């Protein structure tokens, strides 16, 4: 089902650069304008979405999951 | 206590652009190279860190919190 | 930007039954086939999505956020 | 230790339908009235809870982890 | 419904030391053997659980939510 | 990059007691004053941080990730 819009405020567009496949979860590196964004999702989702190197994706992060540090 | 390094792979450097203060939690907009990153943290943390508009910060996101969508 | 599909495996379709507005975050009750699903998102997102009582929505939960208990 | 009640507002009762075991984390499919709910937890927890196909469980989700999308 | 056991590996027993009530979410300080543990939950949950200063509680954290830093 | 301070209110100091390595994510047991704290992070992060049994670490948990149960 197509989603018209989502509440997740942090949406970073990019392309899949690398996928590290595991038996249950996998790691995806997405190349965005900001640099690499890393995601861990289920391996089933990778298959269902048909993700591979080069696929155009959105990396999404809910605001309550973002921590802030002073440097 | 200063932290030498952290496992969080997604670290976006930027400056606080706006703070919306609430009684318990507050919303921070951070301007990064990737665009705006929004974070919701406790208002106490904002005071303890001394965050204000212009403060240089890191927005951090654990990889397991990043979702992937196809566009 | 419309999203074609998303990795989030848990998607519960329903209608907004109630919104409790706060200054920074708000609580939404969604009536689904499973019963009520409660979500806390930023009040800005509620406004941007134009959510109100009766709006048809999807409640989404990443698999890594689901805990399991024995009863 | 038995838990009397918990703050987690989203509690979906069901039965384990399938377990995909991994070396560190595993995926559990829970059949509920709403359909399948997927959870990723540590494999150690699966063993400690004695989860197997058919076990009656609660799938729990904290409200701050629920995203909302418009369809 | 009483919960027999839960997959959440991190369970810290303590007493509520302070509650900061907000319109939607509230902050709870729990005094444990490890020091203070801070939680943000919905204000409705606080009322439903009947939490007040002195109440004996468990603070629970899913393993996938714990970050690791080197000091 | 060294981090001066971070908004995460829950910081538990301890030593790595055990590491269970997986192909994508790994489990770390940290021995703290409060007892064991378990964390699941990417195996890459473990390598990049150079974590091993005995390493002194901070386990960090964002307040919005802490649930509260009555016992």
XYZ file of C-alpha atoms in Angstrom:
426
model
C 0.000 0.000 0.000
C 1.466 3.362 -0.988
C 1.952 5.866 1.809
C 1.002 9.440 1.066
C 2.974 11.038 3.887
C 4.429 10.011 7.230
C 4.990 11.756 10.547
C 8.666 10.929 10.589
C 10.341 14.340 10.298
C 13.827 13.056 9.530
C 13.919 11.684 5.993
C 17.245 11.347 4.231
C 17.208 10.463 0.546
C 20.039 8.393 -0.874
C 21.193 5.228 -2.590
C 22.083 1.867 -1.077
C 25.881 1.642 -1.091
C 26.383 -1.668 0.679
C 24.341 -4.463 2.255
C 25.737 -6.820 4.874
C 23.344 -9.778 4.985
C 22.775 -11.693 8.218
C 20.462 -14.618 8.982
C 17.869 -12.455 10.802
C 18.890 -8.815 10.499
C 21.052 -7.056 7.924
C 22.953 -3.787 7.796
C 22.443 -1.266 5.025
C 24.698 1.659 4.225
C 22.865 4.484 2.471
C 24.842 7.205 0.714
C 23.112 10.550 1.248
C 24.007 14.194 0.804
C 25.026 14.180 4.483
C 27.296 11.183 4.199
C 26.616 7.578 5.094
C 23.529 6.607 7.069
C 23.537 3.096 8.557
C 20.372 1.081 9.169
C 19.723 -2.348 10.669
C 16.495 -3.979 9.467
C 15.246 -7.529 9.124
C 16.667 -9.562 6.258
C 13.095 -10.409 5.270
C 12.368 -6.722 4.738
C 15.394 -6.416 2.470
C 14.052 -9.211 0.339
C 10.485 -7.951 0.344
C 11.575 -4.433 -0.640
C 13.957 -5.851 -3.225
C 16.818 -3.700 -1.917
C 20.185 -3.980 -3.630
C 23.219 -1.823 -4.169
C 22.108 1.268 -6.078
C 18.435 1.206 -5.049
C 17.089 4.677 -4.309
C 15.704 4.840 -0.769
C 14.643 7.080 2.080
C 16.252 6.567 5.489
C 13.695 7.581 8.128
C 14.237 8.388 11.811
C 11.562 9.293 14.368
C 12.448 12.494 16.261
C 12.224 10.794 19.647
C 15.117 8.522 18.568
C 17.581 11.361 17.953
C 20.032 12.156 20.771
C 21.946 15.412 21.045
C 25.588 15.748 22.146
C 27.804 18.766 22.667
C 31.184 18.581 20.974
C 32.342 12.888 31.851
C 33.818 13.224 28.376
C 33.070 10.388 25.971
C 35.942 9.230 23.792
C 33.830 7.487 21.180
C 30.384 5.966 20.892
C 28.898 3.045 18.982
C 26.271 5.193 17.345
C 27.201 5.080 13.658
C 24.959 7.922 12.544
C 26.391 11.219 13.758
C 25.315 14.428 12.060
C 27.176 17.605 12.981
C 25.312 20.880 12.938
C 24.046 23.932 14.789
C 20.871 24.378 16.780
C 18.495 26.422 14.612
C 15.405 26.450 16.809
C 14.220 25.148 20.176
C 10.559 24.635 21.021
C 10.404 24.350 24.814
C 7.774 22.201 26.503
C 7.169 21.441 30.183
C 8.694 17.923 29.985
C 10.143 17.416 26.517
C 11.348 19.914 23.944
C 11.972 19.844 20.212
C 15.283 20.879 18.698
C 15.915 21.616 15.048
C 19.546 21.082 14.061
C 20.853 22.503 10.796
C 23.253 20.021 9.214
C 24.854 19.522 5.799
C 21.964 17.122 5.078
C 19.242 19.582 5.964
C 17.256 19.868 9.169
C 17.389 17.084 11.741
C 14.676 17.141 14.414
C 15.149 15.753 17.912
C 12.851 15.440 20.915
C 14.685 15.303 24.254
C 13.823 16.181 27.838
C 13.702 19.854 28.702
C 16.008 19.091 31.627
C 18.660 17.856 29.214
C 18.415 21.061 27.235
C 19.080 23.036 30.376
C 21.862 20.756 31.584
C 23.622 20.849 28.219
C 23.058 24.609 27.984
C 21.666 24.292 24.470
C 20.586 27.444 22.698
C 20.204 28.676 19.154
C 23.632 28.526 17.523
C 25.154 25.853 19.787
C 27.281 23.362 17.848
C 25.995 19.830 18.394
C 26.001 16.272 17.125
C 22.675 14.611 16.356
C 23.085 10.863 16.985
C 20.913 7.979 15.836
C 21.382 4.284 16.630
C 21.328 2.137 13.475
C 18.497 -0.040 14.763
C 16.267 3.082 14.803
C 16.635 3.833 11.104
C 13.843 2.606 8.810
C 14.205 2.234 5.050
C 11.536 3.118 2.482
C 11.447 2.788 -1.279
C 10.370 5.898 -3.173
C 7.037 12.621 -1.407
C 4.969 9.479 -1.734
C 6.520 6.325 -0.311
C 6.121 3.180 -2.374
C 6.839 0.704 0.401
C 8.627 0.681 3.754
C 10.613 -1.893 5.695
C 8.415 -1.567 8.744
C 6.709 -4.963 9.003
C 4.078 -3.957 11.534
C 1.477 -1.771 9.868
C -1.944 -1.398 11.463
C -4.624 0.375 9.458
C -7.237 2.382 11.306
C -8.910 5.712 11.989
C -7.912 8.446 14.408
C -10.281 8.207 17.367
C -8.838 10.882 19.634
C -6.010 13.420 19.696
C -4.589 14.865 22.906
C -2.642 17.973 21.885
C 0.437 19.057 23.832
C 2.841 21.961 23.264
C 5.603 19.734 21.799
C 4.282 16.196 21.488
C 0.735 14.886 21.179
C -0.956 11.550 21.743
C -3.069 9.881 19.081
C -5.465 6.994 19.594
C -6.006 4.952 16.449
C -8.916 2.533 16.249
C -7.812 -0.601 14.407
C -9.140 -4.127 13.926
C -6.899 -5.117 16.841
C -8.231 -2.483 19.204
C -6.718 0.874 20.123
C -3.145 1.686 19.146
C -1.580 4.678 20.901
C 1.123 6.840 19.346
C 3.096 9.831 20.607
C 4.411 12.087 17.828
C 5.362 15.756 17.555
C 2.524 18.243 17.458
C 4.132 19.736 14.355
C 3.717 16.434 12.554
C 0.049 16.335 13.453
C -0.409 19.732 11.870
C 1.689 18.940 8.814
C -0.177 15.679 8.193
C -3.500 17.405 8.864
C -4.542 14.664 11.278
C -7.942 14.952 12.912
C -10.540 12.644 14.388
C -11.673 10.299 11.621
C -8.562 10.530 9.430
C -7.582 7.175 7.961
C -4.004 6.300 8.950
C -1.433 3.554 9.272
C 0.235 3.003 12.645
C 3.743 1.654 11.992
C 6.132 -0.089 14.376
C 9.676 -1.279 13.613
C 10.176 -4.939 14.603
C 13.135 -4.132 16.868
C 10.750 -2.037 19.022
C 8.379 -4.902 19.831
C 8.892 -6.674 23.166
C 7.498 -10.098 23.987
C 6.016 -11.150 27.337
C 4.658 -14.431 28.576
C 1.253 -14.261 30.223
C 9.490 -11.684 39.019
C 5.865 -11.289 37.995
C 4.847 -7.865 36.708
C 1.516 -6.534 37.905
C 1.053 -3.936 35.183
C 3.207 -1.998 32.755
C 3.043 1.475 31.214
C 3.176 0.136 27.700
C -0.222 1.057 26.246
C -0.008 -1.119 23.164
C -0.383 -4.770 24.135
C -1.396 -7.312 21.500
C -2.241 -10.811 22.651
C -1.485 -13.719 20.392
C 0.357 -16.986 19.748
C 3.838 -17.519 18.386
C 3.421 -18.639 14.781
C 7.043 -18.845 13.690
C 10.532 -18.306 15.096
C 13.549 -17.582 12.910
C 16.598 -18.230 15.105
C 19.826 -16.267 14.616
C 23.099 -16.379 16.520
C 22.429 -13.149 18.461
C 18.909 -11.964 17.646
C 15.868 -13.869 16.419
C 12.627 -12.937 14.722
C 9.250 -13.948 16.101
C 5.960 -13.841 14.251
C 2.991 -13.504 16.591
C -0.507 -14.227 15.302
C -2.956 -11.749 16.836
C -6.505 -10.633 16.185
C -5.021 -7.815 14.079
C -2.868 -10.080 11.956
C 0.818 -10.843 12.253
C 3.039 -8.813 14.572
C 6.795 -9.220 14.044
C 9.349 -8.807 16.830
C 13.144 -8.988 16.916
C 14.576 -9.911 20.335
C 17.757 -11.560 21.564
C 18.040 -15.294 21.064
C 18.939 -15.567 24.746
C 15.572 -14.096 25.667
C 13.797 -16.651 23.504
C 15.547 -19.419 25.384
C 15.007 -17.852 28.797
C 11.289 -17.326 28.128
C 11.013 -20.815 26.623
C 9.236 -19.456 23.558
C 8.175 -21.914 20.884
C 5.543 -22.156 18.190
C 2.154 -22.021 19.897
C 3.257 -20.208 23.062
C 0.726 -17.590 24.186
C 2.380 -14.171 24.406
C 1.835 -10.439 24.563
C 3.536 -8.238 21.976
C 4.218 -4.857 23.606
C 5.056 -1.522 21.978
C 5.833 1.772 23.740
C 3.693 4.637 22.364
C 6.737 6.746 21.502
C 7.796 4.002 19.029
C 4.623 4.168 16.943
C 4.767 6.257 13.757
C 1.717 7.522 11.890
C 1.321 7.638 8.103
C -1.469 8.904 5.890
C -2.602 6.533 3.176
C -3.390 -8.727 32.961
C -0.405 -9.917 34.981
C 2.757 -10.643 33.018
C 4.664 -13.758 33.981
C 7.964 -12.776 32.388
C 9.193 -10.449 29.667
C 12.007 -10.547 27.125
C 13.430 -7.249 28.275
C 16.814 -8.184 29.734
C 17.481 -4.881 31.490
C 15.233 -4.568 34.523
C 16.160 -2.138 37.283
C 14.145 -2.264 40.478
C 13.624 0.934 42.424
C 11.264 3.503 43.871
C 9.759 6.562 42.217
C 11.647 9.581 43.561
C 10.067 12.356 41.535
C 7.401 12.859 38.876
C 7.312 15.864 36.555
C 3.811 15.947 35.069
C 3.210 17.280 31.558
C 0.013 17.516 29.517
C 0.878 14.503 27.307
C 4.076 12.923 28.580
C 5.667 12.994 32.029
C 9.143 12.358 33.411
C 9.764 9.881 36.213
C 12.938 9.594 38.260
C 13.424 6.128 39.710
C 15.939 5.589 42.493
C 17.719 2.268 41.945
C 20.825 0.556 43.283
C 22.635 1.960 40.234
C 21.575 5.552 40.816
C 18.771 7.485 39.169
C 17.044 6.103 36.107
C 14.930 8.579 34.119
C 11.886 7.574 32.080
C 9.493 9.509 29.875
C 6.063 7.888 29.524
C 2.550 9.122 28.757
C 0.775 10.975 31.535
C -2.184 8.642 31.009
C 0.009 5.674 31.889
C 1.092 7.368 35.100
C -2.528 7.762 36.081
C -3.533 4.264 35.016
C -0.631 2.689 36.923
C -1.323 4.948 39.915
C 2.333 5.976 40.104
C 3.359 8.373 42.834
C 6.471 9.215 44.818
C 7.482 6.094 46.699
C 5.810 3.536 44.427
C 7.962 0.444 43.881
C 8.599 -0.065 40.166
C 10.741 -1.782 37.565
C 12.467 0.353 34.936
C 12.789 -1.751 31.772
C 15.000 -1.213 28.740
C 15.131 -3.358 25.573
C 18.717 -4.375 24.711
C 18.522 -2.885 21.219
C 18.011 0.544 22.850
C 21.279 0.514 24.809
C 24.235 2.359 23.248
C 27.843 1.802 24.254
C 30.491 4.524 24.617
C 34.171 4.377 25.468
C 35.293 6.773 28.183
C 35.506 13.132 17.661
C 35.328 13.438 21.436
C 31.920 14.234 22.884
C 31.827 16.743 25.708
C 28.410 15.802 27.036
C 25.290 14.125 25.779
C 21.572 14.510 26.452
C 21.168 10.885 27.398
C 20.275 11.008 31.078
C 20.785 7.325 31.810
C 24.500 6.537 31.804
C 25.725 3.387 33.534
C 29.471 2.942 33.909
C 30.897 -0.546 33.849
C 33.192 -3.090 32.245
C 32.504 -5.432 29.354
C 31.975 -8.888 30.838
C 31.081 -10.863 27.731
C 30.659 -10.357 23.994
C 28.569 -12.644 21.793
C 29.633 -11.926 18.213
C 27.161 -12.259 15.348
C 27.573 -11.590 11.629
C 25.703 -8.251 11.737
C 24.856 -7.437 15.346
C 26.493 -8.558 18.585
C 25.430 -8.701 22.218
C 27.491 -7.107 24.970
C 27.086 -7.745 28.670
C 28.313 -4.821 30.779
C 28.925 -5.316 34.479
C 27.812 -2.203 36.369
C 27.127 -1.266 39.970
C 23.469 -2.115 39.268
C 24.163 -5.533 37.842
C 24.383 -6.624 34.239
C 23.269 -4.324 31.440
C 22.795 -5.959 28.021
C 23.261 -4.107 24.742
C 22.840 -5.126 21.107
C 24.936 -3.068 18.677
C 26.418 -3.649 15.228
C 29.443 -5.903 15.044
C 31.188 -3.169 13.063
C 30.825 -0.796 16.010
C 32.408 -3.357 18.313
C 35.396 -3.550 16.016
C 35.638 0.201 15.495
C 35.451 0.879 19.242
C 37.907 -1.941 19.907
C 35.623 -3.421 22.567
C 36.797 -6.538 24.367
C 36.227 -8.222 27.703
C 37.416 -5.824 30.390
C 37.043 -2.595 28.399
C 35.628 0.242 30.496
C 32.442 1.594 28.918
C 29.309 3.637 29.452
C 25.961 2.040 28.685
C 23.578 4.809 27.596
C 19.790 4.789 27.363
C 17.551 7.635 26.140
C 14.760 8.394 28.644
C 12.021 7.860 26.062
C 13.184 4.207 25.766
C 12.631 3.364 29.444
C 9.356 1.616 30.327
C 7.905 1.468 33.831
C 6.186 -1.563 35.383
C 4.533 -2.084 38.745
C 5.606 -5.200 40.606
